[in-house]
XYZ file of C-alpha atoms in Angstrom:
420
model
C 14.295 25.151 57.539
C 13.604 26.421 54.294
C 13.613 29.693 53.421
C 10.483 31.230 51.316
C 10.864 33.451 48.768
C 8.170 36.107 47.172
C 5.057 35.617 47.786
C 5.363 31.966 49.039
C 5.979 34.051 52.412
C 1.979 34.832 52.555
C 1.285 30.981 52.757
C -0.696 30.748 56.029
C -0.634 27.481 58.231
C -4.288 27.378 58.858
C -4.653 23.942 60.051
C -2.081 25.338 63.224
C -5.345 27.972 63.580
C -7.889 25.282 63.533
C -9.073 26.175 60.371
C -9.485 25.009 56.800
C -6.337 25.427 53.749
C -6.215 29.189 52.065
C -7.902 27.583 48.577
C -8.333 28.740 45.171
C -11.191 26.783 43.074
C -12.797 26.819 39.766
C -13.299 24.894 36.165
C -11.499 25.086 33.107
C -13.648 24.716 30.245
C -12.271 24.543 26.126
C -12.469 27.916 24.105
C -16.356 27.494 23.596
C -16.950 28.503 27.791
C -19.232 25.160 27.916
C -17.037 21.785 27.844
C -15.108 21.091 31.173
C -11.425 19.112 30.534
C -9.691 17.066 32.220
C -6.378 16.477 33.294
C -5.014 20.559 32.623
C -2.612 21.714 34.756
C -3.475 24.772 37.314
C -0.656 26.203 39.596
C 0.457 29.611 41.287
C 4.092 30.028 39.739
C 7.250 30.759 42.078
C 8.459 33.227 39.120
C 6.999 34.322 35.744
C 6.945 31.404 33.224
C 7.956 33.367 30.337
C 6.986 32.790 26.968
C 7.056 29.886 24.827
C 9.730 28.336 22.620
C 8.181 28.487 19.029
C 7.997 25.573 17.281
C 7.893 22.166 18.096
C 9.359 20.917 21.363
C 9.733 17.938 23.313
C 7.181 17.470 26.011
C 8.214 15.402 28.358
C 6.738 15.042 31.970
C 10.007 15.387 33.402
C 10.399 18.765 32.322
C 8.391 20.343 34.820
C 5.756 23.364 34.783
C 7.456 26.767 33.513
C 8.441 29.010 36.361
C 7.559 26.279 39.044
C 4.897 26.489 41.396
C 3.650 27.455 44.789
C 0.690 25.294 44.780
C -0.354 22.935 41.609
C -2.861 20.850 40.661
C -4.870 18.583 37.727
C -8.553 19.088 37.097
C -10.610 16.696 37.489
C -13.204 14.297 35.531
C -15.280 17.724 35.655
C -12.856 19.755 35.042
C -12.589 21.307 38.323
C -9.668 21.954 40.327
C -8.622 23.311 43.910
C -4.718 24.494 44.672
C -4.233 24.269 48.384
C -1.955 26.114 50.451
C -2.015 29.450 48.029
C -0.169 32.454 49.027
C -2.763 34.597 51.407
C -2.207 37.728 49.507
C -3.134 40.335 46.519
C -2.261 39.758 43.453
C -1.604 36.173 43.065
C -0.632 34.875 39.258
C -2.491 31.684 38.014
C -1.208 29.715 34.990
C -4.178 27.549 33.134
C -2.127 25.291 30.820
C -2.356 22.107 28.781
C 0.439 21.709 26.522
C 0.977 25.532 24.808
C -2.711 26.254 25.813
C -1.967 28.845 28.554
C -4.281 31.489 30.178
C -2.647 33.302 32.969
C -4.845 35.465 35.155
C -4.102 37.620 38.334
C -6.246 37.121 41.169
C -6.526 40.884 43.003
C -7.101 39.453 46.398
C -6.915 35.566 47.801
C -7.984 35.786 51.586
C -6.445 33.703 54.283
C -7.778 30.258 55.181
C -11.104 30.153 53.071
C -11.947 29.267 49.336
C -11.820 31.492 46.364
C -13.566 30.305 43.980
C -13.334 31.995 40.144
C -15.747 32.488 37.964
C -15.668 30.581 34.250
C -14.944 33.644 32.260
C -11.400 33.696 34.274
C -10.739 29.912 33.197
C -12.014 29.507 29.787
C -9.039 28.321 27.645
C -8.492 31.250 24.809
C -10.211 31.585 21.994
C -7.456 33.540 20.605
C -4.218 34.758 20.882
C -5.125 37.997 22.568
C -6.437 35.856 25.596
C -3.351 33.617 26.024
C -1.367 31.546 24.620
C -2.285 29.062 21.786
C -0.416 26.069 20.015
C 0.353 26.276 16.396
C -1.870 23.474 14.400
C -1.836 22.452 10.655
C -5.174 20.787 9.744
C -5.061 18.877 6.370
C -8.418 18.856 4.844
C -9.845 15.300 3.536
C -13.191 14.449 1.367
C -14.132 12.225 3.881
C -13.735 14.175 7.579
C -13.421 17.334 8.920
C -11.071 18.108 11.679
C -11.211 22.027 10.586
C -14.972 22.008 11.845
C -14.141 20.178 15.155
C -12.357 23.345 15.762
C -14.540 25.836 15.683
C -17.365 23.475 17.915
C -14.424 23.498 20.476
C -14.477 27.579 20.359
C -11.201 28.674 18.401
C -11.960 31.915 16.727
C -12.249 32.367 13.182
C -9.998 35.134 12.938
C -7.296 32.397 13.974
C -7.986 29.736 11.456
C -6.272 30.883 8.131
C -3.557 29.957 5.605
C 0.376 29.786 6.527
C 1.234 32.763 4.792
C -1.524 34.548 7.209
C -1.214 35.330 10.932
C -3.953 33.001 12.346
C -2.619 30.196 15.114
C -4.595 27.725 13.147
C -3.289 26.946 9.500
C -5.500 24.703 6.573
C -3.666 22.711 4.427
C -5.789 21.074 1.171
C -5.864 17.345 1.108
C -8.596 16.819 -1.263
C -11.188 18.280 0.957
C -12.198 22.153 1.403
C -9.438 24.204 -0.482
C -10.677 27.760 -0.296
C -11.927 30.185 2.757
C -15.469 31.482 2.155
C -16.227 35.256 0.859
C -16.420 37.416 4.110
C -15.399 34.685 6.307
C -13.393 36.641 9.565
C -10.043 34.473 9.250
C -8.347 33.486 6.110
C -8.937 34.170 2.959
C -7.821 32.654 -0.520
C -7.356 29.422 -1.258
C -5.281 26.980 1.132
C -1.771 25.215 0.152
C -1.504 21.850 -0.930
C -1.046 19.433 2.397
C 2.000 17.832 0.797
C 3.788 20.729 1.305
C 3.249 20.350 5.096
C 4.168 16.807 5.376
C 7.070 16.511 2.463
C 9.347 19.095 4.738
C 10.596 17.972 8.949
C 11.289 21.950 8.458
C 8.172 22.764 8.086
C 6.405 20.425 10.116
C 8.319 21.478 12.623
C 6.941 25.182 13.036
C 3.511 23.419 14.216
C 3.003 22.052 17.624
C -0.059 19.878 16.330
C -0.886 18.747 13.371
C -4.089 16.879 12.245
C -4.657 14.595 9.124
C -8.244 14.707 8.156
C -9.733 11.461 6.795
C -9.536 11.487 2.430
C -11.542 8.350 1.685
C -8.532 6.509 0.882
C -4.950 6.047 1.755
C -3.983 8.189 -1.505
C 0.210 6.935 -1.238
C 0.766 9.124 -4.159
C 0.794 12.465 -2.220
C 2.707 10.294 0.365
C 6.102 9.113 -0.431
C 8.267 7.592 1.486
C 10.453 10.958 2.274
C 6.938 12.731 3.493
C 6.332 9.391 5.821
C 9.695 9.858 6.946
C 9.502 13.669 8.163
C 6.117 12.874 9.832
C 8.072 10.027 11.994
C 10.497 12.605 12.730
C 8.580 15.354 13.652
C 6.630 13.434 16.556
C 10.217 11.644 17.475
C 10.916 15.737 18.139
C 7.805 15.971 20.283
C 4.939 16.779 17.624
C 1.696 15.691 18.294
C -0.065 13.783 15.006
C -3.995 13.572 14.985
C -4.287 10.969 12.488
C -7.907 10.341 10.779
C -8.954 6.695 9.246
C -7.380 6.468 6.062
C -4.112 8.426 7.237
C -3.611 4.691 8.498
C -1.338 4.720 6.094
C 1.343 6.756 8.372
C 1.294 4.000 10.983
C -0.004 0.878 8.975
C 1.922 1.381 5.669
C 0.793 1.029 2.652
C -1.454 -1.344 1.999
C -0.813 -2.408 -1.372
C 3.244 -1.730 -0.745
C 4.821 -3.643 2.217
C 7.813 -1.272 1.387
C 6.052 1.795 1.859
C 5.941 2.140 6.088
C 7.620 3.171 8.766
C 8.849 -0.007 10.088
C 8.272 0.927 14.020
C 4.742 2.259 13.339
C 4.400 -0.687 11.566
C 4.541 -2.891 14.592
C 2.440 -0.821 16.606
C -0.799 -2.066 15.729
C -2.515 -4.594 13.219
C -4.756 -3.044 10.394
C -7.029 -4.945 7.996
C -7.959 -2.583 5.476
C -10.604 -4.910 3.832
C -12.635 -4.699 6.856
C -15.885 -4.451 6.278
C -17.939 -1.044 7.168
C -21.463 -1.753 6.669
C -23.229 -0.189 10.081
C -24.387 2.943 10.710
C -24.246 3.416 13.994
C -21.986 1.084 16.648
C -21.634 0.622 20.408
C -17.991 0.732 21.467
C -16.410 1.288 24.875
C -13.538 2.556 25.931
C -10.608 0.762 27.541
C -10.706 0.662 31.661
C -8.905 -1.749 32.899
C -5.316 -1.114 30.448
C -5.524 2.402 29.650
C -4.308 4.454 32.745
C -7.158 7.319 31.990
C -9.553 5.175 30.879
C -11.426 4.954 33.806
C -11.361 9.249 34.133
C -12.578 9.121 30.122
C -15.071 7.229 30.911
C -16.064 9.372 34.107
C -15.392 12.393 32.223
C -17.350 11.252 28.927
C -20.382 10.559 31.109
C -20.119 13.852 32.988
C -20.535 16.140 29.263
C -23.176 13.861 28.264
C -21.469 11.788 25.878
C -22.206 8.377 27.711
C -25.718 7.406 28.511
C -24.048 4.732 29.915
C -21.115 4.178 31.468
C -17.753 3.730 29.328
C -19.714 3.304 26.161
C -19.890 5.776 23.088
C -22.385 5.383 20.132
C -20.448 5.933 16.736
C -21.908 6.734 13.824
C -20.220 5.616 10.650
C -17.826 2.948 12.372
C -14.685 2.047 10.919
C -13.069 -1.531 11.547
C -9.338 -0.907 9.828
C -6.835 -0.934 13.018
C -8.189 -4.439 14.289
C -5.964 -4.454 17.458
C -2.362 -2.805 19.356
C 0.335 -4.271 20.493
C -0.013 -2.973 24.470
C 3.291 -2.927 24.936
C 3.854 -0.202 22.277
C 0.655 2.184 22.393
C -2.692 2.466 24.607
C -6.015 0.796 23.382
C -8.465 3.971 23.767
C -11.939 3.288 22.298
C -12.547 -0.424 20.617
C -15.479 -2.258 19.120
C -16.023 -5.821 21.611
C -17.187 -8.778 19.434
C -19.119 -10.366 22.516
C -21.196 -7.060 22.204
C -20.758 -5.499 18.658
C -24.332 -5.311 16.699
C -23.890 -8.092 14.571
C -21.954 -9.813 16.899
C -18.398 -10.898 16.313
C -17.167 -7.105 14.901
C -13.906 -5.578 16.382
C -11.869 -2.961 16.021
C -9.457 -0.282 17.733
C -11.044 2.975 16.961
C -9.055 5.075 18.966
C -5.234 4.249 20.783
C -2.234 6.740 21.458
C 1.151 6.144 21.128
C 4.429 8.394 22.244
C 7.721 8.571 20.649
C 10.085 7.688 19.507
C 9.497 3.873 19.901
C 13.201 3.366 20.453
C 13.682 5.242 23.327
C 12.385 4.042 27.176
C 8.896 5.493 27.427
C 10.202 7.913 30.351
C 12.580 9.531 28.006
C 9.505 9.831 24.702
C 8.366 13.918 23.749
C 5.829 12.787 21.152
C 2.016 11.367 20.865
C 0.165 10.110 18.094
C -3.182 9.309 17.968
C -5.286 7.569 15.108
C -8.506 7.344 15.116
C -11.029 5.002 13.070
C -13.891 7.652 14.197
C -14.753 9.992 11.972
C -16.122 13.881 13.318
C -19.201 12.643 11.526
C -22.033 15.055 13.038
C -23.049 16.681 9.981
C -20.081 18.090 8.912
C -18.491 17.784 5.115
C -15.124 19.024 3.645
C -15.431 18.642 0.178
C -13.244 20.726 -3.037
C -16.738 23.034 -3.895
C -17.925 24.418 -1.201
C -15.253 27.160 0.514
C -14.921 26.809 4.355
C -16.860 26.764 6.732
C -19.752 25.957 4.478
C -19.654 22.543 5.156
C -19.183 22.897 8.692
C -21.763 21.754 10.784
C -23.298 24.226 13.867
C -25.413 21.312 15.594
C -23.917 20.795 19.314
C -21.201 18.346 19.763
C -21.986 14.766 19.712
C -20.988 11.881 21.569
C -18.127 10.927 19.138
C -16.842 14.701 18.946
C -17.195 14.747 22.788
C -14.328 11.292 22.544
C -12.139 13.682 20.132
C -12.109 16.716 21.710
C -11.047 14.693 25.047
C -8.507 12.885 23.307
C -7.376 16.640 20.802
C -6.609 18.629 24.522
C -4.798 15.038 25.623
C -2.668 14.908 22.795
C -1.088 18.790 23.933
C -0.588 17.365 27.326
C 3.236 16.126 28.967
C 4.387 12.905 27.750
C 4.924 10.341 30.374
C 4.508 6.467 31.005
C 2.615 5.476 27.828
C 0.237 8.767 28.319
């Protein structure tokens, strides 16, 4: 018989007393307090978890939740979770975590045998780094998307987004998008660095947990050389996690006037045609049930927030058609455009898939994800060299297509498993 330890010894058998399992219940919802997510991790640790390792990490499954746990569990496709079997007790710690998204919270009193359910306040995700623990992102800024607006929809506070030389968790880099931070804007201030000097340096790269390549209207292989393509590769083989935006197709597809100028693993990832054509403004696509393990909880989950009016299929504005297809042996089909059903018919396209890394090793032993996406933000919001951010951010609510990123942008800070 096993011996318990702290307060594992206040676990009551209740089903021995006829009755129902001493519960704890609630939601976690992203920064903003009003959209639910799935798959985060909620558990009562067996000891404290301790801080984080800075920098970039692997983040394998295998590795386990910090400080173990008396009781665990996922939430669900609306966002809800219940740990069973808690400690009957005061004082019991709850972790809240997704990746380095952490909110830990002490509930005063759990009674014996019944439900305790929390209120949202005590499982919002922070806002900032005075309410938990947040990853360390880069955002490069692009004339043609704009991941630093997606952002501050999802609830990250302005006094975190800033440059790197400033204390913010959230750091802008210029692509040839936004460069400068507004006049009395609450975070950074100045004007931001170039984004080469993010991706020309593994070293530097490596201080960021996330990073996210906004869309520049072109694959622009000048500010990429072959070194920069390089460290990027290396970073996620380390277990970074690389939001990639349309034209940044260049990190997985190559170059596409250069065969020489790839990553010759990425490159066999997935097919690209960058001559597709892009003429419609709006698209049906649907995301990927039957060979994506969580497509079937996206597409639950998507239709839960209000970003399906019907089931498993988003309307995206401004389609791109450039990643035409993956190889499913090598990275997860996400979101595509179905020629049997495209408006005209016979369009297709990939615009979202995930792969981990590195390629080379068995997908149990992976620590990084990439994801590129051929769907822009496109709700209003603009990144462009004159106008200082956040002017050209956008305060409308979040629209279907955000809805898709901002499932897939918590996903991406999740454990890396089997192809997930």
């Amino acid at each position: 018989m096993q011996t318990c330890t702290g307060i594992g010894c206040a676990v009551v058998d209740c089903a021995a007393q006829g009755k129902p399992s001493t519960t704890v219940s609630g939601t976690v919802l992203a920064p903003n307090g009003t959209l639910p997510l799935y798959g985060v991790d909620v558990y009562v640790p067996m000891s404290d978890p301790g801080p984080f390792t800075a920098g970039v990490q692997c983040g394998n499954c295998a590795n386990g939740l910090p400080g173990g746990a008396f009781a665990q569990a996922l939430t669900d496709e609306n966002g809800h979770f219940v740990l069973s079997d808690v400690p009957a007790t005061g004082n019991v710690p709850i972790v809240i975590q997704v990746g380095k998204w952490r909110k830990q919270i002490t509930v005063p009193a759990v009674p014996a045998c019944r439900d305790t359910a929390l209120d949202a306040a005590a499982t919002t995700l922070p806002r900032n780094h005075t309410e938990g623990d947040m990853p360390e992102i880069a955002i490069s800024t692009g004339s043609a998307d704009a991941l630093e607006c997606l952002v501050r929809k999802l609830g990250v506070d302005d006094r975190e987004i800033t440059t790197d030389a400033q204390p913010g968790k959230v750091h802008l880099y210029n692509g040839n998008g936004a460069s400068t931070f507004a006049t009395g804007f609450a975070g950074g201030t100045g004007s931001f660095p170039a984004a080469t000097t993010l991706w020309n340096s593994l070293d530097k790269l490596s201080n960021y947990d996330i990073v996210l390549f906004s869309c520049e209207g072109g694959q622009h292989p000048e500010t990429k050389s072959q070194a920069a393509m390089q460290a990027v590769h290396d970073y996620a083989d380390k277990g970074g996690r690389v939001f990639l935006s349309h034209w940044h197709n260049i990190w997985v597809g190559g170059d596409k006037d250069d065969a020489q100028h790839g990553l010759a693993d990425w490159q066999q990832i997935a097919d690209f045609d960058y001559g597709a054509a892009q003429n419609e403004t709006v698209q049906a696509t649907f995301i990927d049930e039957d060979h994506n393990p969580k497509g079937r909880a996206f597409a639950d989950w998507l239709g839960n927030v209000g970003g399906s009016t019907v089931r498993g299929e988003i309307m995206v504005n401004d389609p791109r058609y450039t990643c035409q297809a993956v190889d499913p042996d090598k990275a997860q089909r996400w979101v595509y455009v179905d020629p049997a059903r495209s408006v005209p018919l016979g369009k297709t396209g990939v615009q979202d898939m995930v792969f981990t890394t590195p390629q080379s090793e068995h997908e149990l032993d992976r620590c990084g994800k990439v994801v590129f996406s051929d769907m822009h933000v496109s709700a209003g919001s603009t990144s462009k060299p004159g106008t200082p951010y956040p002017g050209g951010c956008s305060s409308d609510p979040l629209t279907p297509q955000e809805k898709a990123l901002a499932f897939m942008f918590f996903d991406i800070s999740s454990c890396v498993g089997v192809l997930q």
